[in-house]
Amino acid sequence: QLQLVESGGGLVQPGGSLRLSCAASGFTLEEYAIIWFRQGPGKEREGVSCITRAGFTLDADSVTGRFAISRDNAKNVVYLQMDNLKPEDTAVYYCAATQFQVAWACTLAPDDYKHWGQGTQVTVSS
């Protein structure tokens, strides 16, 4: 059974950092494109970062220069390093996985991904 479990969320002050983890069981993350997306209170889902099977990454304009997605193949985990956090980053963060036909593909559209985790809450507040 394919399963994704997010962790690492919490309460942080503006300007602080968090690292989210997305651990997979039942499949190998290296064989999938992975997205981190979020949904804040009263907001629509927003794709944040994605990583392709080939290791290419794509970030939303709202997080470029502050967030970074990476993958540890040995641990079968994908991370989202979040620096210089802002109150508007407050949201539930999810990871999701899917297999695109080409190794260099990923998108920032959550609905393009087949397997979703349950999410982890990130709150940025003083």
N, CA and C of each residue as an Amber inpcrd file, in Angstrom:
protein
   378
   0.8460000  -1.1860000   0.0000000   0.0000000   0.0000000   0.0000000
   0.8870000   1.2440000   0.0000000   0.6200000   2.1510000  -0.9300000
   1.4010000   3.3720000  -1.0200000   0.9480000   4.3520000   0.0560000
   1.9080000   4.8780000   0.7930000   1.5740000   5.8020000   1.8690000
   2.6340000   6.8840000   1.9750000   2.1710000   8.1140000   2.2060000
   3.0460000   9.2530000   2.4420000   2.7030000   9.8480000   3.7970000
   3.7170000  10.1420000   4.5860000   3.5000000  10.7100000   5.9080000
   4.3730000  11.9540000   6.0640000   3.7160000  13.0870000   6.3040000
   4.4370000  14.3290000   6.5200000   4.7220000  14.5280000   8.0080000
   5.8100000  15.2240000   8.2940000   6.1420000  15.5810000   9.6630000
   7.0110000  16.8310000   9.6570000   7.2020000  17.4040000  10.8350000
   8.0850000  18.5520000  10.9590000   7.3900000  19.8930000  11.1060000
   6.0800000  19.8990000  11.0360000   5.3550000  21.1540000  11.1980000
   5.3750000  21.6310000  12.6350000   4.8910000  22.8560000  12.8340000
   4.8370000  23.4040000  14.1860000   4.6270000  24.8950000  14.1650000
   4.8580000  25.5020000  15.3260000   4.7280000  26.9460000  15.4860000
   6.1120000  27.5770000  15.4310000   6.2550000  28.6040000  14.6210000
   7.5440000  29.2790000  14.4770000   7.3030000  30.7710000  14.3470000
   8.2520000  31.5560000  14.8190000   8.1360000  33.0080000  14.7120000
   8.4920000  33.4780000  13.3060000   7.9690000  34.6160000  12.8990000
   8.3610000  35.1690000  11.5910000   9.8770000  35.2940000  11.4960000
  10.3970000  34.9160000  10.3350000  11.8360000  34.9110000  10.1190000
  12.4990000  33.5980000  10.4730000  11.7490000  32.7080000  11.1110000
  12.3000000  31.4230000  11.5200000  12.3180000  30.4020000  10.3980000
  12.7600000  29.1930000  10.7610000  12.9040000  28.1110000   9.7840000
  12.2640000  26.8310000  10.2990000  11.8340000  26.0170000   9.3510000
  11.3600000  24.6690000   9.6290000  11.7850000  23.7710000   8.4850000
  11.9440000  22.4960000   8.7760000  12.1710000  21.5220000   7.7130000
  11.0860000  20.4550000   7.8110000  10.3160000  20.3530000   6.7600000
   9.2770000  19.3350000   6.6790000   9.8400000  18.0770000   6.0150000
   9.3300000  16.9380000   6.4530000   9.7190000  15.6590000   5.8720000
   8.5040000  14.9510000   5.3070000   8.7190000  14.2520000   4.2280000
   7.6780000  13.4370000   3.5820000   8.2740000  12.0490000   3.4040000
   7.8320000  11.1270000   4.2410000   8.3570000   9.7690000   4.2220000
   7.4000000   8.8470000   3.4800000   7.9760000   7.9920000   2.6540000
   7.1600000   7.0900000   1.8440000   7.2910000   5.6620000   2.3350000
   6.2010000   4.9260000   2.2110000   6.2430000   3.4900000   2.4480000
   5.4560000   2.8160000   1.3380000   5.9440000   1.6560000   0.9450000
   5.2640000   0.9150000  -0.1040000   5.6970000   1.2760000  -1.5100000
   6.5470000   2.2860000  -1.6400000   7.0740000   2.6380000  -2.9580000
   8.3480000   3.4550000  -2.7770000   9.0610000   3.6500000  -3.8790000
  10.3470000   4.3480000  -3.8580000  10.1520000   5.7590000  -4.3950000
  10.4090000   6.7600000  -3.5580000  10.1810000   8.1460000  -3.9640000
  10.9990000   8.5520000  -5.1720000  12.1480000   7.9570000  -5.3200000
  13.0280000   8.3090000  -6.4350000  12.3570000   8.0520000  -7.7930000
  11.3750000   7.1900000  -7.8160000  10.6930000   6.8220000  -9.0590000
   9.4730000   7.6980000  -9.3420000   9.2540000   8.7050000  -8.5040000
   8.0760000   9.5490000  -8.6110000   8.4610000  11.0240000  -8.6200000
   7.6110000  11.8290000  -9.2520000   7.6710000  13.2690000  -9.0490000
   6.9180000  13.5770000  -7.7600000   7.4590000  14.5050000  -6.9690000
   6.8930000  14.8470000  -5.6720000   6.5930000  16.3410000  -5.6260000
   5.4610000  16.6710000  -5.0540000   5.0920000  18.0680000  -4.8510000
   4.8630000  18.3190000  -3.3680000   5.2300000  19.4970000  -2.9200000
   4.7530000  20.0360000  -1.6590000   3.7290000  21.1160000  -2.0200000
   2.5560000  21.0330000  -1.4240000   1.5760000  22.0870000  -1.6070000
   0.9720000  22.4330000  -0.2560000   0.2400000  23.5260000  -0.1950000
  -0.3000000  23.9860000   1.0740000  -1.7100000  24.5250000   0.8980000
  -2.4110000  24.5650000   1.9930000  -3.7310000  25.1900000   2.0200000
  -3.8690000  25.9680000   3.3180000  -3.8880000  27.2790000   3.1750000
  -4.0480000  28.1420000   4.3300000  -5.5120000  28.3620000   4.6520000
  -5.8020000  28.9210000   5.8280000  -7.1950000  29.1540000   6.2280000
  -7.9130000  30.0680000   5.2460000  -8.9980000  29.5870000   4.6910000
  -9.7790000  30.3660000   3.7460000  -9.1540000  30.5360000   2.3910000
  -8.1100000  29.7650000   2.1080000  -7.4040000  29.9010000   0.8260000
  -7.5100000  28.6230000   0.0050000  -7.2490000  28.7580000  -1.2690000
  -7.2040000  27.5910000  -2.1420000  -5.8590000  26.8710000  -1.9870000
  -5.8270000  25.6340000  -2.4200000  -4.5590000  24.8920000  -2.4210000
  -3.5590000  25.5940000  -3.3320000  -2.3110000  25.6070000  -2.8980000
  -1.2470000  26.2670000  -3.6580000  -0.0360000  25.3580000  -3.7200000
   0.4030000  25.0490000  -4.9310000   1.6300000  24.2930000  -5.0940000
   2.8190000  25.1530000  -4.6780000   3.7370000  24.5660000  -3.9220000
   4.8730000  25.3100000  -3.3790000   6.1650000  24.9450000  -4.0970000
   6.4860000  23.6620000  -4.1240000   7.7180000  23.1840000  -4.7530000
   7.4850000  21.7730000  -5.2560000   8.2150000  21.4130000  -6.3020000
   8.1600000  20.0310000  -6.7720000   9.5500000  19.5890000  -7.2010000
   9.7370000  18.2720000  -7.2290000  11.0020000  17.6920000  -7.6630000
  10.7020000  16.5420000  -8.5950000  11.4410000  16.4550000  -9.6860000
  11.2110000  15.4250000 -10.6850000  11.9990000  14.1710000 -10.3580000
  11.6860000  13.1010000 -11.0990000  12.4590000  11.8730000 -10.9350000
  13.9320000  12.1280000 -11.2210000  14.2010000  13.0030000 -12.1540000
  15.5770000  13.3060000 -12.5320000  16.2570000  14.2610000 -11.5600000
  15.5070000  14.7860000 -10.6010000  16.1090000  15.6580000  -9.6040000
  15.9810000  17.1390000  -9.8740000  15.2970000  17.5190000 -10.9500000
  15.0630000  18.9390000 -11.2000000  13.9900000  19.4450000 -10.2430000
  14.0870000  20.7200000  -9.8950000  13.1280000  21.2890000  -8.9480000
  12.4620000  22.5240000  -9.5380000  11.2950000  22.8290000  -9.0160000
  10.5280000  23.9960000  -9.4450000   9.8580000  24.5770000  -8.2120000
   9.9560000  25.8950000  -8.0610000   9.3730000  26.5670000  -6.9030000
   8.3590000  27.6180000  -7.3360000   7.3400000  27.8100000  -6.5170000
   6.4000000  28.8970000  -6.7550000   7.0900000  30.2410000  -6.5060000
   6.6400000  31.2740000  -7.1930000   7.2380000  32.6020000  -7.0200000
   7.1660000  33.0710000  -5.5740000   6.1100000  32.6760000  -4.8830000
   5.9020000  33.1450000  -3.5090000   6.9380000  32.6060000  -2.5250000
   7.6540000  31.5450000  -2.9160000   8.6170000  30.9470000  -1.9820000
  10.0270000  30.8940000  -2.5420000  10.2190000  31.3360000  -3.7610000
  11.5500000  31.2950000  -4.3820000  12.5600000  32.0540000  -3.5260000
  13.6750000  31.3840000  -3.2680000  14.7130000  31.9890000  -2.4520000
  14.5340000  31.7530000  -0.9610000  13.3720000  31.2230000  -0.5690000
  13.1270000  30.9520000   0.8610000  12.9280000  29.4650000   1.1350000
  12.3060000  28.7440000   0.2140000  12.0240000  27.3150000   0.3730000
  12.8900000  26.5110000  -0.5950000  13.2190000  25.2910000  -0.1870000
  13.9910000  24.4030000  -1.0610000  13.5420000  22.9670000  -0.8480000
  13.2230000  22.3020000  -1.9380000  12.8380000  20.8950000  -1.8850000
  14.0550000  20.0350000  -2.1970000  14.1610000  18.8990000  -1.5250000
  15.2630000  17.9780000  -1.7830000  14.8070000  16.5590000  -1.4740000
  15.6090000  15.6180000  -1.9170000  15.2440000  14.2020000  -1.7470000
  16.4510000  13.4250000  -1.2630000  16.2380000  12.5740000  -0.2660000
  17.2720000  11.6540000   0.2180000  16.8520000  10.2620000  -0.2200000
  17.4830000   9.7630000  -1.2660000  17.0750000   8.4720000  -1.8210000
  17.3400000   7.3240000  -0.8430000  18.4040000   7.4110000  -0.0970000
  18.7450000   6.3460000   0.8410000  17.6880000   6.2090000   1.9430000
  17.1270000   7.3400000   2.3590000  16.1290000   7.3300000   3.4160000
  14.6980000   7.2820000   2.8720000  14.5620000   7.4430000   1.5510000
  13.2340000   7.4520000   0.9240000  12.3630000   8.5700000   1.5080000
  12.9540000   9.7410000   1.6030000  12.3040000  10.9080000   2.1950000
  12.5290000  12.1230000   1.2990000  11.5180000  12.9540000   1.1870000
  11.6310000  14.2520000   0.5180000  11.4490000  15.3300000   1.5820000
  12.2860000  16.3470000   1.4980000  12.2570000  17.4290000   2.4810000
  11.7830000  18.7270000   1.8460000  11.2730000  19.6040000   2.6900000
  11.0160000  20.9870000   2.3030000  11.6490000  21.8650000   3.3770000
  12.7760000  22.4730000   3.0300000  13.4440000  23.4030000   3.9260000
  12.8010000  24.7730000   3.7420000  12.2980000  25.3250000   4.8230000
  11.5900000  26.6070000   4.7600000  12.3150000  27.6130000   5.6440000
  12.8430000  28.6480000   5.0370000  13.5660000  29.6960000   5.7520000
  12.8300000  31.0240000   5.6070000  13.1730000  31.9610000   6.5000000
  12.5710000  33.2960000   6.4630000  11.0430000  33.2030000   6.3580000
  10.4700000  32.4190000   7.2340000   9.0280000  32.1890000   7.1810000
   8.2480000  33.4550000   7.5060000   7.1040000  33.5820000   6.8590000
   6.2340000  34.7440000   7.0040000   4.8640000  34.2830000   7.5070000
   4.1060000  35.1650000   8.1450000   2.7690000  34.7720000   8.6060000
   1.8960000  34.2140000   7.4850000   2.0680000  34.7100000   6.2680000
   1.2580000  34.2080000   5.1520000   1.6430000  32.8040000   4.7120000
   2.7220000  32.2610000   5.2760000   3.0760000  30.8640000   5.0050000
   2.2890000  29.8980000   5.8920000   1.5150000  30.4180000   6.8330000
   0.7080000  29.5750000   7.7010000  -0.2770000  28.7580000   6.8680000
  -0.2300000  27.4450000   7.0450000  -1.0640000  26.5430000   6.2440000
  -0.8370000  25.1140000   6.7040000  -1.6950000  24.2340000   6.2120000
  -1.4050000  22.8030000   6.2860000  -0.6020000  22.4510000   5.0400000
   0.5200000  21.8090000   5.2400000   1.4150000  21.4420000   4.1390000
   1.2930000  19.9550000   3.8540000   1.1650000  19.6470000   2.5870000
   0.9940000  18.2830000   2.1290000   2.0920000  17.9330000   1.1250000
   2.4450000  16.6450000   1.0900000   3.2440000  16.1520000  -0.0170000
   2.3840000  15.1640000  -0.8120000   2.7170000  15.0370000  -2.0740000
   1.9900000  14.1300000  -2.9520000   2.9500000  13.6100000  -4.0100000
   2.6180000  12.4510000  -4.5600000   3.5040000  11.7930000  -5.5250000
   2.7200000  11.3020000  -6.7260000   3.3870000  11.2890000  -7.8640000
   2.8100000  10.6990000  -9.0540000   3.9200000  10.3560000 -10.0270000
   3.6000000   9.5610000 -11.0270000   4.5720000   9.2050000 -12.0530000
   4.1590000   9.8380000 -13.3660000   4.9370000  10.8370000 -13.7930000
   4.7530000  11.4050000 -15.1210000   5.5090000  10.5320000 -16.1300000
   5.1730000  10.7040000 -17.3900000   5.7870000   9.8700000 -18.4290000
   7.2630000  10.1830000 -18.6120000   7.6630000  11.4250000 -18.3640000
   9.0540000  11.8070000 -18.5740000   9.7190000  12.1070000 -17.2360000
  10.9790000  11.7850000 -17.1390000  11.6950000  11.8900000 -15.8690000
  11.9170000  13.3230000 -15.4240000  11.8770000  14.2910000 -16.3790000
  12.1860000  15.6660000 -16.0310000  10.9300000  16.4840000 -15.6940000
   9.7770000  15.8400000 -15.5860000   8.5240000  16.5720000 -15.4010000
   8.0710000  16.6270000 -13.9510000   7.6180000  17.8070000 -13.5320000
   6.7850000  17.9540000 -12.3590000   5.9680000  19.2230000 -12.5610000
   4.8800000  19.3480000 -11.8520000   4.0420000  20.5330000 -11.9530000
   3.7240000  21.0420000 -10.5590000   3.2340000  22.2490000 -10.4720000
   2.8240000  22.8170000  -9.1880000   1.3000000  22.7410000  -9.0050000
   0.6660000  21.8260000  -9.7440000  -0.7800000  21.6230000  -9.6340000
  -1.0460000  20.3730000  -8.8130000  -1.5360000  20.5120000  -7.5960000
  -1.7370000  19.3270000  -6.7410000  -2.6310000  18.2520000  -7.3680000
  -3.5860000  18.6650000  -8.1560000  -4.5100000  17.6810000  -8.7480000
  -3.8290000  16.7850000  -9.7890000  -2.6180000  17.1180000 -10.1860000
  -1.8710000  16.2750000 -11.1200000  -1.2390000  15.0760000 -10.4220000
  -1.3140000  15.0540000  -9.0780000  -0.6340000  14.0280000  -8.3120000
  -1.6270000  13.0220000  -7.7410000  -1.2350000  11.7690000  -7.7720000
  -2.1700000  10.6910000  -7.4600000  -2.2010000  10.3240000  -5.9810000
  -1.0450000  10.3100000  -5.3280000  -0.9530000   9.8240000  -3.9490000
  -0.6560000  10.9910000  -3.0190000  -1.5140000  11.2250000  -2.0430000
  -1.3900000  12.3650000  -1.1400000  -1.1540000  11.8970000   0.2910000
  -0.4170000  12.6970000   1.0670000  -0.3080000  12.4840000   2.4910000
  -1.4220000  13.1950000   3.2390000  -1.3520000  13.1470000   4.5660000
  -2.4130000  13.7020000   5.4130000  -2.1400000  15.1460000   5.8330000
  -0.9320000  15.5970000   5.6730000  -0.6230000  16.9940000   5.9580000
  -0.0130000  17.2200000   7.3280000   0.6920000  18.3540000   7.4430000
   1.2660000  18.7880000   8.7060000   1.0610000  20.2950000   8.8250000
   0.6650000  20.7520000  10.0080000   0.3350000  22.1580000  10.2150000
   1.5900000  22.9910000  10.4500000   1.6790000  24.1040000   9.7390000
   2.7330000  25.0900000   9.9610000   2.0610000  26.4070000  10.3280000
   2.4360000  26.9420000  11.4620000   1.8960000  28.2230000  11.9130000
   3.0440000  29.1900000  12.1490000   2.9790000  30.3300000  11.4740000
   4.0040000  31.3620000  11.6090000   3.3740000  32.5490000  12.3210000
   3.7910000  32.7730000  13.5490000   3.1770000  33.8160000  14.3620000
   4.1180000  34.2210000  15.4860000   4.0410000  35.4840000  15.8540000
   4.8270000  35.9680000  16.9920000   4.0080000  35.8970000  18.2760000
